XYZ file of C-alpha atoms in Angstrom:
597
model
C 28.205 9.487 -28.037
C 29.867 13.034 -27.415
C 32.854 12.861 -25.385
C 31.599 15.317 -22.492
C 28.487 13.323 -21.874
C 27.456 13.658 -17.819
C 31.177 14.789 -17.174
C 31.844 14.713 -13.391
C 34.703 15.155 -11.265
C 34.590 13.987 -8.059
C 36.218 16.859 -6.263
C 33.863 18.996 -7.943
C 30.423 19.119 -6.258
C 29.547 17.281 -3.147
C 26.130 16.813 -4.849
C 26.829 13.295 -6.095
C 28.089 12.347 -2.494
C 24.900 10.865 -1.505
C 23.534 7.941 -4.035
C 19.451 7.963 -5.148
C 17.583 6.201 -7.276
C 17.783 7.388 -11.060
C 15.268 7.267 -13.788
C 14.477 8.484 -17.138
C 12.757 11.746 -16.323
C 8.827 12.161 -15.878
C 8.798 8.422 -15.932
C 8.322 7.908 -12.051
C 5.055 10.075 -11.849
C 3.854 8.415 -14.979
C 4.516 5.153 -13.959
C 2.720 5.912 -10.589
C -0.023 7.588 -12.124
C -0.877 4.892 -14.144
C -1.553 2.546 -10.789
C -3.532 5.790 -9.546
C -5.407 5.986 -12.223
C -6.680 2.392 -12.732
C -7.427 1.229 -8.731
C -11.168 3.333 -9.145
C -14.021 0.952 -7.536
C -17.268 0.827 -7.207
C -19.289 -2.123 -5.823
C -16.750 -4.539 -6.545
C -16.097 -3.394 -10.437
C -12.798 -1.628 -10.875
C -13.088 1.390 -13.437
C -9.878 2.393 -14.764
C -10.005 6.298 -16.217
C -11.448 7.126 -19.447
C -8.563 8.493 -21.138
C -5.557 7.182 -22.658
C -3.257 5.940 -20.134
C 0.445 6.315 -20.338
C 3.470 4.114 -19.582
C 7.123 4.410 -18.645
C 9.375 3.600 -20.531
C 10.379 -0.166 -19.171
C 13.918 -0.075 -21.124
C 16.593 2.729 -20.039
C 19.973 3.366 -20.708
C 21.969 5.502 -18.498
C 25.389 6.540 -18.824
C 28.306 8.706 -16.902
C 31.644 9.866 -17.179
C 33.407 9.515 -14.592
C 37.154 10.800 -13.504
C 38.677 9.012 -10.343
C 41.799 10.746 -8.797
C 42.654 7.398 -6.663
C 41.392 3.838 -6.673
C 37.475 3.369 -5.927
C 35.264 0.428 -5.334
C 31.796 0.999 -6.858
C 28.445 -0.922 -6.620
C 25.580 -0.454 -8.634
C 21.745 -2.008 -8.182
C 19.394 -1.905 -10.518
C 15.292 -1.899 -10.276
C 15.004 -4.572 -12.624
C 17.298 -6.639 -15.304
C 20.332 -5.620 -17.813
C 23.984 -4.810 -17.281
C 26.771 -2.191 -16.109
C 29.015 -1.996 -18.482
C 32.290 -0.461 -17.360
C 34.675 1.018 -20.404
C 32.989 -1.648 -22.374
C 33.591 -4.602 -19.632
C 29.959 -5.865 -18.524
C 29.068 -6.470 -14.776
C 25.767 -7.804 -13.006
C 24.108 -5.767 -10.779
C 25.010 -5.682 -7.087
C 28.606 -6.690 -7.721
C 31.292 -4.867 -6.379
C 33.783 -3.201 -8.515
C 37.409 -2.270 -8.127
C 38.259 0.813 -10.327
C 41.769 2.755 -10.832
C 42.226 5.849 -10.810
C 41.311 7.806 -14.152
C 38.228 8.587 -16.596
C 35.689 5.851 -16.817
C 32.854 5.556 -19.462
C 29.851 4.268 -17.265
C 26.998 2.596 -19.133
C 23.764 1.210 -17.431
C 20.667 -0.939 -19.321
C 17.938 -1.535 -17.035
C 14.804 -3.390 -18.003
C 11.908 -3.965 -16.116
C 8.528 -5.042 -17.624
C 5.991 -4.945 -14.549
C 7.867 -1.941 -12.905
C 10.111 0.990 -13.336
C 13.637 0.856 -14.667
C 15.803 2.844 -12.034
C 19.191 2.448 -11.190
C 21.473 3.152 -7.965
C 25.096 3.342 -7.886
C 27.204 3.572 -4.352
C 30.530 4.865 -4.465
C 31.474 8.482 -3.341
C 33.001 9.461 -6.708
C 30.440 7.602 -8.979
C 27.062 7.515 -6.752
C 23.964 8.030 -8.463
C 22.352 11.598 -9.184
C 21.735 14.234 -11.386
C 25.018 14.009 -13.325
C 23.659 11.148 -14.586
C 22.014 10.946 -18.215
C 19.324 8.726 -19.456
C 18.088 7.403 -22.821
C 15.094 5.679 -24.072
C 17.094 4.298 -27.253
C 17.004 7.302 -28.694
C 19.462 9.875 -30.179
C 18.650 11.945 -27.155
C 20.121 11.752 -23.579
C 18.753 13.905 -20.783
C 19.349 14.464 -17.429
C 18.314 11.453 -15.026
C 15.132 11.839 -13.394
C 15.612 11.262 -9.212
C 13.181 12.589 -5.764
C 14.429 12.975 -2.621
C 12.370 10.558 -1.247
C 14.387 7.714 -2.302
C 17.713 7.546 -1.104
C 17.733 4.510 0.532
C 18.591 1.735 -2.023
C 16.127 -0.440 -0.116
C 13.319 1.899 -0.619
C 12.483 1.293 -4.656
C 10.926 3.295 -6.507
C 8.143 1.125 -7.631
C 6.837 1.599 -4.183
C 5.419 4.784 -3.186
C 6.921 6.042 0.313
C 3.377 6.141 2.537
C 3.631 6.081 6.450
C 1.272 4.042 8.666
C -0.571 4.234 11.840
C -3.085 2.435 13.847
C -6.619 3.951 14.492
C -9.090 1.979 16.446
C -13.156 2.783 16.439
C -14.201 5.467 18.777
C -17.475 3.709 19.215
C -19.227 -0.188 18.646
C -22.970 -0.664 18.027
C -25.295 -3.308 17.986
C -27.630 -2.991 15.419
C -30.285 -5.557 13.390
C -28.191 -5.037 10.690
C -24.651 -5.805 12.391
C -22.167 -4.151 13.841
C -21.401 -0.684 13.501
C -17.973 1.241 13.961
C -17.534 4.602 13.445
C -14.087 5.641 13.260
C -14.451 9.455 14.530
C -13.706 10.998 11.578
C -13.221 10.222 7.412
C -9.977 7.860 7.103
C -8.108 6.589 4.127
C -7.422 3.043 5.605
C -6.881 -0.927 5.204
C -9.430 -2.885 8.005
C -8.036 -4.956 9.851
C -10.328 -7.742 11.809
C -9.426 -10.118 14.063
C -11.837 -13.257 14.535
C -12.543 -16.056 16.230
C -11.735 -18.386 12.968
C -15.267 -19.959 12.897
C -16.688 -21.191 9.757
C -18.761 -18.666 8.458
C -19.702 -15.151 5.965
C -17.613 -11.674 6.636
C -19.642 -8.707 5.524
C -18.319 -5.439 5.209
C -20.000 -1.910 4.137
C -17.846 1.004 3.999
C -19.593 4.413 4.277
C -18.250 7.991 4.417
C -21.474 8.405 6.462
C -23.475 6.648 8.354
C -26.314 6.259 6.109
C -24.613 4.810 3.849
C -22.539 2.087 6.015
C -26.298 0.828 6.793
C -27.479 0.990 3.551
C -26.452 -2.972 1.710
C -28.037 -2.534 -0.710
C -26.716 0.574 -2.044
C -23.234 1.118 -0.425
C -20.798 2.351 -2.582
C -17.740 0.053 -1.262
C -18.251 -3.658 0.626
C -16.438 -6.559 0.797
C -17.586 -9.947 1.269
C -16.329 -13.254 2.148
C -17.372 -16.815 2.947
C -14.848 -17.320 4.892
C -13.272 -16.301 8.290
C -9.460 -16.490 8.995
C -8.687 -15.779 12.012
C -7.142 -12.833 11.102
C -7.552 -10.804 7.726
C -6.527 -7.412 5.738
C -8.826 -5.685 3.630
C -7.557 -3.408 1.405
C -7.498 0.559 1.535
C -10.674 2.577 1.268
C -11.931 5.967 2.577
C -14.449 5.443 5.136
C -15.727 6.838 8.474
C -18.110 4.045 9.503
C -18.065 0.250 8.650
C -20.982 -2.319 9.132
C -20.098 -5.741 10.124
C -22.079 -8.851 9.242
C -20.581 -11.948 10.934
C -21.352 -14.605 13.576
C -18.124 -14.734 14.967
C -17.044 -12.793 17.702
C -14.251 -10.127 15.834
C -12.005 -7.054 17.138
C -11.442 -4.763 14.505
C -8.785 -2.216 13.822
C -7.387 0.627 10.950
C -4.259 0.799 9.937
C -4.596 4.278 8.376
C -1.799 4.991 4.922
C -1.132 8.481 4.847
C 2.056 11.140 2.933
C 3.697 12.676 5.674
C 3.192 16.463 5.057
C 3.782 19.415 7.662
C 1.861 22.778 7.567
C 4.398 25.573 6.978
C 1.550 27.901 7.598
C -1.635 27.911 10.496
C -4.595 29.787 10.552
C -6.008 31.304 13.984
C -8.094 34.135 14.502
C -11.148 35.238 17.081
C -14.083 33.440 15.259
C -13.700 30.018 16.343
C -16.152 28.850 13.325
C -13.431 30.466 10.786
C -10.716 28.574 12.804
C -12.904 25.305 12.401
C -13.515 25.589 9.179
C -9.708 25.909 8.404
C -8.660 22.576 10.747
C -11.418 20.488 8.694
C -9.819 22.031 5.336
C -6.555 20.937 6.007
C -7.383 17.612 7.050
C -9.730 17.155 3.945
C -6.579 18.259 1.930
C -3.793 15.794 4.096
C -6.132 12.974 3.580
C -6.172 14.267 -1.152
C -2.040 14.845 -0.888
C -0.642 11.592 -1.558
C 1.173 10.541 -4.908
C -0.276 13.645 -6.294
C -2.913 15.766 -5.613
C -6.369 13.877 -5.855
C -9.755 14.631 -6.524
C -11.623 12.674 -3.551
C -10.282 9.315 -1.323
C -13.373 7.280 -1.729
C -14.798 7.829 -5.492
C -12.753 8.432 -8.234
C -8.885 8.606 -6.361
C -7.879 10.115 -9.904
C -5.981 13.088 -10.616
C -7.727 15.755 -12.321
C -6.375 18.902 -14.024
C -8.498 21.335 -12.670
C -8.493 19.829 -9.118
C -5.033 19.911 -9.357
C -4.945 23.767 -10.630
C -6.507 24.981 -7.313
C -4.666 22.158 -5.150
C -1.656 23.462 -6.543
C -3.086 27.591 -4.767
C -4.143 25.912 -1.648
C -0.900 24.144 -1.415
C 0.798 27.233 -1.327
C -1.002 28.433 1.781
C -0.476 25.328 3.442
C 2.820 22.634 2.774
C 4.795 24.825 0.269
C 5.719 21.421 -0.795
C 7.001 21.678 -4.717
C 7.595 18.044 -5.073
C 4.044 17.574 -4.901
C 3.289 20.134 -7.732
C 5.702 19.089 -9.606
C 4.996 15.500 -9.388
C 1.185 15.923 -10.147
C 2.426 18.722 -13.372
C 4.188 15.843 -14.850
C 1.708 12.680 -13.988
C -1.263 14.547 -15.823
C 0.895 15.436 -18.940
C 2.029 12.022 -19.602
C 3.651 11.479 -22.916
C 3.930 13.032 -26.328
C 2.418 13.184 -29.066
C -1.238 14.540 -27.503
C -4.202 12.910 -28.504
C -6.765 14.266 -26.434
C -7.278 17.287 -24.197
C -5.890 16.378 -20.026
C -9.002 14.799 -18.561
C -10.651 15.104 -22.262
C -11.843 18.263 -21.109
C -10.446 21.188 -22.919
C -10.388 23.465 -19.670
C -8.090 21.894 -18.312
C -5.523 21.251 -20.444
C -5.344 25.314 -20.479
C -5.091 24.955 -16.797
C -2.375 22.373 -17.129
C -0.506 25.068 -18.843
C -1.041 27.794 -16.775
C -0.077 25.849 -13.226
C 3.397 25.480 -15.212
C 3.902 29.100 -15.310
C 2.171 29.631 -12.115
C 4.229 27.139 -11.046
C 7.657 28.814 -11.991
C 6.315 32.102 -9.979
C 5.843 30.148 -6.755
C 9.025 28.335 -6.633
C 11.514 29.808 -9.457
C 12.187 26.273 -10.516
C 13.752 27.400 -13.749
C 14.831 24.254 -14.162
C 11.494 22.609 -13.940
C 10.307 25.140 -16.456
C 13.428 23.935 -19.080
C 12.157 20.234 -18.097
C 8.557 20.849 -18.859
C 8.574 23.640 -21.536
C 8.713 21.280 -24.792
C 5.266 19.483 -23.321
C 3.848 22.896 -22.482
C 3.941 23.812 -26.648
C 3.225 20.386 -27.545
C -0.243 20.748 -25.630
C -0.852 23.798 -27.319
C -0.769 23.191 -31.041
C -2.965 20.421 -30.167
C -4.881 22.679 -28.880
C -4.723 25.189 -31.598
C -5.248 21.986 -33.710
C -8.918 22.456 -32.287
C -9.443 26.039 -32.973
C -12.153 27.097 -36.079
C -12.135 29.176 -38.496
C -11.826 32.055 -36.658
C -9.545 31.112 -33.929
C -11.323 30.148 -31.003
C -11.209 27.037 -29.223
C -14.129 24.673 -29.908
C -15.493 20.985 -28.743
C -14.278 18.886 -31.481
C -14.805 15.209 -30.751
C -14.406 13.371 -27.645
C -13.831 16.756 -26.021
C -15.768 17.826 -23.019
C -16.066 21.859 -22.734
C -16.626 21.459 -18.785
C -16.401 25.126 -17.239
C -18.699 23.979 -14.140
C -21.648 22.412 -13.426
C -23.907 24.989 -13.982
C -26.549 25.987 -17.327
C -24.142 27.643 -19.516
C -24.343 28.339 -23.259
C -21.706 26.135 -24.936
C -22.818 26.080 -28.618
C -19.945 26.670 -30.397
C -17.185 28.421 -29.131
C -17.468 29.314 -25.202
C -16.349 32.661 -23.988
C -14.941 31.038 -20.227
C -12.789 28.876 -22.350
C -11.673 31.623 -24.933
C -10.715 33.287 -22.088
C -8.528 30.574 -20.329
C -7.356 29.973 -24.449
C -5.663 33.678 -24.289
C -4.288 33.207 -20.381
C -2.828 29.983 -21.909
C -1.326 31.823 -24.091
C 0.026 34.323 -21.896
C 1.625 31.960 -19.834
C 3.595 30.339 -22.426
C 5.124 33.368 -23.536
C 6.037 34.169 -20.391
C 7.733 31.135 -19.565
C 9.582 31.214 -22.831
C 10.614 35.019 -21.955
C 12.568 32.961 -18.973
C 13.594 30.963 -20.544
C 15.441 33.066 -23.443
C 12.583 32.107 -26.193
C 11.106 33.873 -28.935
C 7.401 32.566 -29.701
C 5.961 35.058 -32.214
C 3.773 33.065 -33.410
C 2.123 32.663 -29.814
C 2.269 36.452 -29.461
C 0.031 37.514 -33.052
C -2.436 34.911 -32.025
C -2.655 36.164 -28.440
C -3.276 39.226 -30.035
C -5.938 38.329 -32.175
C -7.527 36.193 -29.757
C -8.074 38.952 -27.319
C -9.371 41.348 -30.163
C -11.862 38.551 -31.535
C -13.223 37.754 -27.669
C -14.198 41.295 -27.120
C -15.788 41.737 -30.771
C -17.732 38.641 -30.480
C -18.168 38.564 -26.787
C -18.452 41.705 -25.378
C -22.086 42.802 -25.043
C -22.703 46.637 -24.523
C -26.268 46.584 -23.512
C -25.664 44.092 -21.097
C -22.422 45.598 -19.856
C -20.734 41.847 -19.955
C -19.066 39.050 -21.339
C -22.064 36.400 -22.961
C -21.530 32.846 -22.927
C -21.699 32.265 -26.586
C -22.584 34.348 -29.806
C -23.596 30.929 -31.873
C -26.745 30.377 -30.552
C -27.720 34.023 -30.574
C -29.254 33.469 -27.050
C -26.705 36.154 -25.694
C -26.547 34.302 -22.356
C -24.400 36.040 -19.418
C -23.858 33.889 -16.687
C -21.082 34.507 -13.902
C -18.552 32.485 -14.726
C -16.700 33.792 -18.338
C -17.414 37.379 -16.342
C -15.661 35.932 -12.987
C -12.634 34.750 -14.895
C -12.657 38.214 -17.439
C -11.971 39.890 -14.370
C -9.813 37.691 -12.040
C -7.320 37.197 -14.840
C -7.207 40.877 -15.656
C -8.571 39.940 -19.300
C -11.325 42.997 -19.251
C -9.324 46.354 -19.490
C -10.867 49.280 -16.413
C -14.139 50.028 -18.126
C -15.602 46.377 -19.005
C -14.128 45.528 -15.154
C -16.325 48.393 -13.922
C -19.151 47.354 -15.813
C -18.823 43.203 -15.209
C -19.049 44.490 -11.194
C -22.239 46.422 -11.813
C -24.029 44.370 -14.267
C -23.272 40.945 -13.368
C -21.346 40.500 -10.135
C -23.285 42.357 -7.943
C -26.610 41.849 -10.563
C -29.172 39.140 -7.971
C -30.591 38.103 -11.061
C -27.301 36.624 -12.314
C -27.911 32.721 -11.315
C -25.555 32.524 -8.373
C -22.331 29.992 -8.303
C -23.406 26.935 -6.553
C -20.557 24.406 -6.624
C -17.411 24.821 -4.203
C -14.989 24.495 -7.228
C -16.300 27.671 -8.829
C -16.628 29.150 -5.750
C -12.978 28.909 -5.656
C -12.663 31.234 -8.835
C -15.509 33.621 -7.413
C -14.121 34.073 -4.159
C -10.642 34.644 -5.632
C -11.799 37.653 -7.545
C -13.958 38.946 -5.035
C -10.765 38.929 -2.445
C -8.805 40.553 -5.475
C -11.317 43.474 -6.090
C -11.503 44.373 -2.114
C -15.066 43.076 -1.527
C -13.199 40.326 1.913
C -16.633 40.613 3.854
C -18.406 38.561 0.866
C -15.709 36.506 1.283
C -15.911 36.050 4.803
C -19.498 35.725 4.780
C -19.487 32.944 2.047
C -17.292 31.053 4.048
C -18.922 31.144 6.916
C -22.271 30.476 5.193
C -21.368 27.940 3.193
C -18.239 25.859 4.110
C -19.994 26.736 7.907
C -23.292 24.908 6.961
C -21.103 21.752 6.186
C -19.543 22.016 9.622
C -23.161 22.372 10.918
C -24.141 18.989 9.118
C -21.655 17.130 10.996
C -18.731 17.322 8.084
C -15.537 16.013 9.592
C -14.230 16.674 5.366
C -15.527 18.916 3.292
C -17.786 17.801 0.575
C -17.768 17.887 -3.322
C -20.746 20.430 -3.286
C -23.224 21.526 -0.596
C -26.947 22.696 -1.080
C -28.204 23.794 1.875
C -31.879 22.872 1.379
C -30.909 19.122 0.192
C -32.255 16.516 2.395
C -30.542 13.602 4.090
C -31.048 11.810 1.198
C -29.917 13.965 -1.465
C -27.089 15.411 0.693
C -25.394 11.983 -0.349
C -26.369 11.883 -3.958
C -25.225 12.411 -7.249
C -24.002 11.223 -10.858
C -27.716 9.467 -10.317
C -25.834 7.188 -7.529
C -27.504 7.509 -4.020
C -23.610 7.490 -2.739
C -21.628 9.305 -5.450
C -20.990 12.402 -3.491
C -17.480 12.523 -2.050
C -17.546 13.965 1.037
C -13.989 14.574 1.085
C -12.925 16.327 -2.085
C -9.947 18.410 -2.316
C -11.228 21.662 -3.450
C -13.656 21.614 -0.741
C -10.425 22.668 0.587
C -10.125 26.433 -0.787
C -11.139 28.186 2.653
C -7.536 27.664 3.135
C -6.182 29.553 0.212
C -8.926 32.194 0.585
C -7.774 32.672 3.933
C -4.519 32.549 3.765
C -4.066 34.914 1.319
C -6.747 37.732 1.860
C -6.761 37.422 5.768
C -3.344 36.339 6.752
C -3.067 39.228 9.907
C -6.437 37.708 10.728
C -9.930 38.988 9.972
């Protein structure tokens, strides 16, 4: 140990005047992406994600210097087991301790093997917070990890801070089938019924529409029992109707779990559809902001990278909440060493890197950056650990080259993804730049990069970017084109020509699904052309609203039936209907039409 570890004076900062929970750093959103990521069900199976899953650490050491200019009473708790050891004298947690005045060496082990380790210290001069250090058993102590949402000592952080409130059914029917309630609206919620306690079977279907609710056989969420308490909890799901089978005469209630979040920005303007569409964006978004951002409430509940890239944009336009950002950066990066691309898709780990950056230019966190900087490099030689001969990125195994789903091209190496490669780049140089980092290395290859993806790319007679040069089927589709532009890759002349040939080219297939819409829309509001904008919205987020969407839906196909409205992943119910970048009117919105439209 140095001697000017965590070094505090008392009369120094009044930062250390109000005691949190401490924990190694990065742990808390790992730990609590780990529960997110393994509570996925589907007709009674539970499907955890299908990629490695990381742990915190469940052993921590944490350790202060302290200098006391009178006599102090201290008393430290600990989320778990172990010690405080005071200038080498141990003490059990929740003990109170009488210290003189003078420098004290504080020294915390916490273990806790079915939670995480996190420690809380009361005492003005002494009280838990960032002066603290932490250590894995390793030569290396950092700076504690804390959040401001846990203060209170009786508030640990193995528990997520979620409020509550009851919701009752706007409406009970009698049907052959049972009862139905419909809830008004899409909820995330536990059920609570009430019965008479009769012997007899509970059945309940959950449906995000009514369809499905009525549908037994095929509903994507039930629960069923043989027998009837007279009062029982059923666990949270997304739902807007339930169907009840029973023979006992019931009451049933919601009690909906929610993150507390406040808009720091509103929407209004003269088209009440526009101002519609907005309200039903940011309550499809509320109901995906919770421990991080999420992809849907009813399907997968996971957190996915390039969800999270545009949740991160709309959240801009909406909360402004960092925490959030950062706490969803850290849960999808997990743990060194890398051995697989975020999601195993190798788009998004480039957009993992480049919501760091982005990050950084939203909030000027540069501490975040410092935090996070040593993962952001650590993703990247993996990444150029899957690069060919020639330098581009390329689908080695396990990987999934995702883009969108759409018929591109992706033999070989993939111009969208070359694309995001470069911007990758980019944005690590630019965050070492802040940080007072040379990356040369980063820099030649950028520069090569961006020569190669124009001399294999680049397609003169077509006047645009193809999808691959492998297969020799010179493809052009929207999407490398849509990001060449919107990420100021193409210099004047290929932007120019991109516009012509493919943007504004009918025979281009056109983007179908609202998460490239997102990108689409983006560069259409950055090149000036806000009446397509305007008009998409309206046409397409407005033909939801026409269906009857109370959230907005993974995609939308206007000339889908009932029946396939619901559908997909070859499940009759697999469509969420409340997906989280079915939210992007509001970051369209507020950022090309903010005095209105």
């Amino acid at each position: 140990m140095t001697d000017n570890y965590g070094k505090f004076n008392a009369q120094e900062g009044s930062n250390s005047q109000r005691a949190r929970w401490i924990w190694y750093p990065g742990d808390f959103e790992i730990y609590h992406a780990l529960k997110v990521n393994t509570r996925r069900e589907e007709r009674n199976i539970m499907w955890p994600a299908f990629w490695r899953l990381d742990d915190c650490c469940h052993n921590v050491r944490f350790r202060k210097k302290a200098v006391f200019e009178k006599e102090t009473r201290i008393c430290v708790y600990a989320n778990g087991n172990g010690y405080f050891d005071v200038d080498g004298k141990k003490y059990p947690y929740g003990e109170m301790i009488q210290l003189p005045e003078g420098e004290h060496d504080f020294l915390a082990v916490v273990f806790h093997l079915e939670g995480l380790p996190a420690l809380y210290a009361e005492g003005a001069d002494a009280a838990s917070d960032s002066s603290w250090e932490a250590n894995m058993y390793s030569d290396e102590w950092v700076q504690a990890g804390f959040n401001e949402l846990y203060f209170d000592k009786n508030r640990t952080p193995d528990i997520f801070p979620f409020s509550y409130k009851d919701i009752v059914p706007i409406s009970k029917e009698r049907l052959e089938e049972g009862i139905l309630y419909d809830f008004g609206k899409e909820i995330f919620a536990s059920v609570l019924i009430r019965s008479s306690g009769k012997e007899g079977v509970l059945n309940i279907y959950y449906g995000e529409s009514r369809t499905e609710a009525l549908d037994k056989e095929h509903c994507y969420l039930y629960e069923k029992t043989d027998h009837v308490q007279e009062e029982k909890v059923f666990r949270n799901r997304a739902f807007r109707y339930i169907l009840v089978e029973t023979s006992n005469e019931i009451e049933v209630s919601a009690k909906e779990e929610y993150f507390p979040l406040e808009p720091v920005k509103r929407f209004q303007c003269n088209d009440d559809l526009l101002n519609r569409i907005w309200e039903i964006s940011e309550y499809t978004f509320h109901l995906n902001s919770r421990e991080f951002f999420l992809d849907g409430i009813k399907r997968d509940r996971w957190i996915w990278s390039g969800d999270a890239y545009q949740a991160y944009k709309i959240n801009q336009y909406l909360y402004q909440d960092k925490d959030i950002s950062r706490r969803t950066i850290l849960a999808l990066r997990g743990k060194d060493p890398v051995e697989c691309h975020i999601n195993t898709i190798t788009d998004y780990s480039f957009f993992w890197i480049m919501s760091v950056y982005e990050y950084y230019l939203g909030y000027e966190d540069k501490e975040f950056l410092k935090l996070i900087y040593p993962k952001m490099k650590s993703l990247m030689e993996f990444c150029i650990g899957r690069t060919d001969a020639e330098g581009f990125i390329v689908k080695k195994c396990n990987d999934w080259i995702f883009i969108d789903w759409a018929d591109i091209d992706k033999e070989g190496a993939v111009c969208a993804e070359q694309i995001l490669f470069a911007k990758s780049l980019e944005a690590i140089l630019l965050s070492a730049e802040i940080l007072g980092i040379e990356e040369c290395g980063y820099r030649e290859r950028l520069e090569k990069l961006c020569r190669d993806i124009d001399t294999h790319f680049w397609d003169e007679n077509q006047g645009a970017y193809i999808s691959s040069f492998s297969s020799g089927k010179k493809q052009v589709t929207r999407h490398a084109n849509i990001f060449a532009v919107l990420y100021d890759f193409a210099d004047v002349d290929k932007k120019n020509k991109i516009i012509k040939n493919v943007i504004h080219n009918e025979q281009i297939p056109q983007i179908v699904t609202p998460y490239f819409k997102f990108f689409e829309l983006d560069m259409m509001g950055k090149i000036g052309e806000c009446q397509y904008v305007l008009d998409q919205i309206r046409n397409y987020w407005g033909g939801m609203v026409e269906k009857g969407a109370t959230t907005f839906w993974e995609t939308y196909d206007p000339g889908e039936d009932e029946k396939e409205r619901y559908a997909m992943y070859g499940d009759p119910y697999g469509k969420s209907l409340c997906h989280a970048w079915g939210a992007s009117p509001i970051y369209l919105l507020g950022r090309y039409f903010r005095r209105g439209c």
